[in-house]
């Protein structure tokens, strides 16, 4: 059985995170009892994936509230500095902040309410992913062959997954889904985490290195490319794991529909387009070495953006819990967000 990405233990309290840095070699957990421990776990990618980061951050605020409600603002500030691209982090912190302000103003600030909000964000995520899956699976034929990039599965969320949730829902609808998983240089989320998650779940999964996807499309009937997202701008431009953009270009060239599967909380209405999405740059050491072995000559420069931006024009549809948005996105995204407001 697939281990849970994160579990909350009210007694203590403690947030238990599956250590995703070690999958598949080791299944072990990291216990966080302070907001600082949660912040470090997000930074060092013990927990990763946009929705999972948001849920972890919400629990980080709950841990601060348990210590002292006075620590909540500092916790929100610290957690907001951990990773810049996935907007779900800021969305979850914003929700916690609004509740904090409300409770504080009314003099009713108490740990129990802060904890309840974090639990709500956690539970909602699984429900949302199932709805994304239900809409997304309708886009796939009875016998589907798909490509995905990075890990947008149960392990990147509170459970079920977004892109991988679509594959799960298709299977639940009686379809067969053969998945090609991009290995996803440099952190190898596809090779290590997606292939682990899907094979544990009995899927037919084949790992390819990122550079093979275009050639695969030229030789094999691919029905769809589906990935998750870290931030969707108001015009539909979408940031996701580095390599997604190249995959979308290859899909366009081969007339393969390229879909994004993401919760509405991944849409940033304050971000007009992809140019305004902050892109995390990580240490060059992630490129310099593979499996601990240094592969580059000493002193060679490295550029290591963790995400790229796929222009809206390459995206055939954005699968959300409220349905599938199709281009042109402009007004639909605005209306969807206004409808939810
Ligand atoms: O750097 P990561 O592993 O946090 O990046 C994860 C991704 O890019 C995922 O595709 C994205 O967060 C969507 S997860 C449902």
PDB file of N, CA and C and ligand atoms in Angstrom, residues 45 48-51 53 83 149-153 156-157 162 189 228-230 240-241 307, ligand 1:
ATOM      1  N   UNK A  45      12.818  19.556   0.609  1.00  0.00           N
ATOM      2  CA  UNK A  45      11.994  18.687  -0.235  1.00  0.00           C
ATOM      3  C   UNK A  45      11.715  17.309   0.367  1.00  0.00           C
ATOM      4  N   UNK A  48       7.118  17.595  -0.972  1.00  0.00           N
ATOM      5  CA  UNK A  48       7.169  18.399  -2.192  1.00  0.00           C
ATOM      6  C   UNK A  48       5.879  18.156  -2.973  1.00  0.00           C
ATOM      7  N   UNK A  49       5.710  18.951  -4.051  1.00  0.00           N
ATOM      8  CA  UNK A  49       4.446  18.904  -4.785  1.00  0.00           C
ATOM      9  C   UNK A  49       3.565  20.031  -4.251  1.00  0.00           C
ATOM     10  N   UNK A  50       3.021  20.833  -5.175  1.00  0.00           N
ATOM     11  CA  UNK A  50       2.353  22.077  -4.763  1.00  0.00           C
ATOM     12  C   UNK A  50       1.257  21.876  -3.698  1.00  0.00           C
ATOM     13  N   UNK A  51       0.280  20.985  -3.921  1.00  0.00           N
ATOM     14  CA  UNK A  51      -0.766  20.867  -2.894  1.00  0.00           C
ATOM     15  C   UNK A  51      -0.246  20.334  -1.557  1.00  0.00           C
ATOM     16  N   UNK A  53       2.684  20.774  -0.273  1.00  0.00           N
ATOM     17  CA  UNK A  53       3.410  21.860   0.407  1.00  0.00           C
ATOM     18  C   UNK A  53       2.406  22.777   1.118  1.00  0.00           C
ATOM     19  N   UNK A  83       9.603  28.067  -0.379  1.00  0.00           N
ATOM     20  CA  UNK A  83       9.717  27.822  -1.824  1.00  0.00           C
ATOM     21  C   UNK A  83       8.830  28.858  -2.536  1.00  0.00           C
ATOM     22  N   UNK A 149       4.874  14.097 -16.383  1.00  0.00           N
ATOM     23  CA  UNK A 149       6.181  14.650 -16.038  1.00  0.00           C
ATOM     24  C   UNK A 149       6.205  14.957 -14.556  1.00  0.00           C
ATOM     25  N   UNK A 150       7.347  14.761 -13.920  1.00  0.00           N
ATOM     26  CA  UNK A 150       7.508  14.977 -12.480  1.00  0.00           C
ATOM     27  C   UNK A 150       6.572  14.026 -11.722  1.00  0.00           C
ATOM     28  N   UNK A 151       6.125  14.431 -10.560  1.00  0.00           N
ATOM     29  CA  UNK A 151       5.141  13.629  -9.823  1.00  0.00           C
ATOM     30  C   UNK A 151       4.005  14.535  -9.392  1.00  0.00           C
ATOM     31  N   UNK A 152       2.843  14.285 -10.004  1.00  0.00           N
ATOM     32  CA  UNK A 152       1.629  15.013  -9.621  1.00  0.00           C
ATOM     33  C   UNK A 152       0.625  13.964  -9.155  1.00  0.00           C
ATOM     34  N   UNK A 153       1.074  13.188  -8.173  1.00  0.00           N
ATOM     35  CA  UNK A 153       0.272  12.060  -7.706  1.00  0.00           C
ATOM     36  C   UNK A 153      -0.166  12.203  -6.272  1.00  0.00           C
ATOM     37  N   UNK A 156       2.272  13.917  -4.128  1.00  0.00           N
ATOM     38  CA  UNK A 156       2.481  15.367  -4.273  1.00  0.00           C
ATOM     39  C   UNK A 156       1.305  16.145  -3.688  1.00  0.00           C
ATOM     40  N   UNK A 157       0.354  15.407  -3.150  1.00  0.00           N
ATOM     41  CA  UNK A 157      -0.893  16.008  -2.658  1.00  0.00           C
ATOM     42  C   UNK A 157      -1.233  15.326  -1.323  1.00  0.00           C
ATOM     43  N   UNK A 162      -3.346  14.741  -8.769  1.00  0.00           N
ATOM     44  CA  UNK A 162      -4.036  15.551  -9.785  1.00  0.00           C
ATOM     45  C   UNK A 162      -3.888  14.846 -11.141  1.00  0.00           C
ATOM     46  N   UNK A 189      11.938  13.188  -9.848  1.00  0.00           N
ATOM     47  CA  UNK A 189      10.632  12.875  -9.235  1.00  0.00           C
ATOM     48  C   UNK A 189       9.848  11.849 -10.052  1.00  0.00           C
ATOM     49  N   UNK A 228       0.818  18.093 -13.686  1.00  0.00           N
ATOM     50  CA  UNK A 228       0.257  18.976 -12.663  1.00  0.00           C
ATOM     51  C   UNK A 228       0.711  20.403 -12.924  1.00  0.00           C
ATOM     52  N   UNK A 229       0.565  21.252 -11.929  1.00  0.00           N
ATOM     53  CA  UNK A 229       0.985  22.649 -12.055  1.00  0.00           C
ATOM     54  C   UNK A 229       1.370  23.190 -10.686  1.00  0.00           C
ATOM     55  N   UNK A 230       2.258  24.166 -10.715  1.00  0.00           N
ATOM     56  CA  UNK A 230       2.649  24.848  -9.469  1.00  0.00           C
ATOM     57  C   UNK A 230       2.032  26.231  -9.366  1.00  0.00           C
ATOM     58  N   UNK A 240       5.238  24.692 -14.143  1.00  0.00           N
ATOM     59  CA  UNK A 240       5.326  23.332 -13.595  1.00  0.00           C
ATOM     60  C   UNK A 240       6.800  22.924 -13.661  1.00  0.00           C
ATOM     61  N   UNK A 241       7.081  21.743 -13.201  1.00  0.00           N
ATOM     62  CA  UNK A 241       8.467  21.259 -13.114  1.00  0.00           C
ATOM     63  C   UNK A 241       9.236  21.482 -14.411  1.00  0.00           C
ATOM     64  N   UNK A 307      11.585  25.163 -12.209  1.00  0.00           N
ATOM     65  CA  UNK A 307      10.304  25.157 -12.929  1.00  0.00           C
ATOM     66  C   UNK A 307      10.461  25.898 -14.253  1.00  0.00           C
TER      67      UNK A 307
HETATM   68  O1  LIG B   1       9.858  20.526  -6.995  1.00  0.00           O
HETATM   69  P1  LIG B   1       8.611  19.717  -6.756  1.00  0.00           P
HETATM   70  O2  LIG B   1       8.851  18.253  -6.674  1.00  0.00           O
HETATM   71  O3  LIG B   1       7.836  20.253  -5.568  1.00  0.00           O
HETATM   72  O4  LIG B   1       7.738  19.998  -8.037  1.00  0.00           O
HETATM   73  C1  LIG B   1       6.477  19.373  -8.166  1.00  0.00           C
HETATM   74  C2  LIG B   1       5.815  19.650  -9.444  1.00  0.00           C
HETATM   75  O5  LIG B   1       6.306  20.376 -10.291  1.00  0.00           O
HETATM   76  C3  LIG B   1       4.438  19.077  -9.612  1.00  0.00           C
HETATM   77  O6  LIG B   1       4.199  18.753 -10.950  1.00  0.00           O
HETATM   78  C4  LIG B   1       3.413  20.114  -9.175  1.00  0.00           C
HETATM   79  O7  LIG B   1       3.724  20.593  -7.899  1.00  0.00           O
HETATM   80  C5  LIG B   1       2.028  19.562  -9.156  1.00  0.00           C
HETATM   81  S1  LIG B   1       1.791  18.380  -7.878  1.00  0.00           S
HETATM   82  C6  LIG B   1       0.180  17.899  -7.910  1.00  0.00           C
END
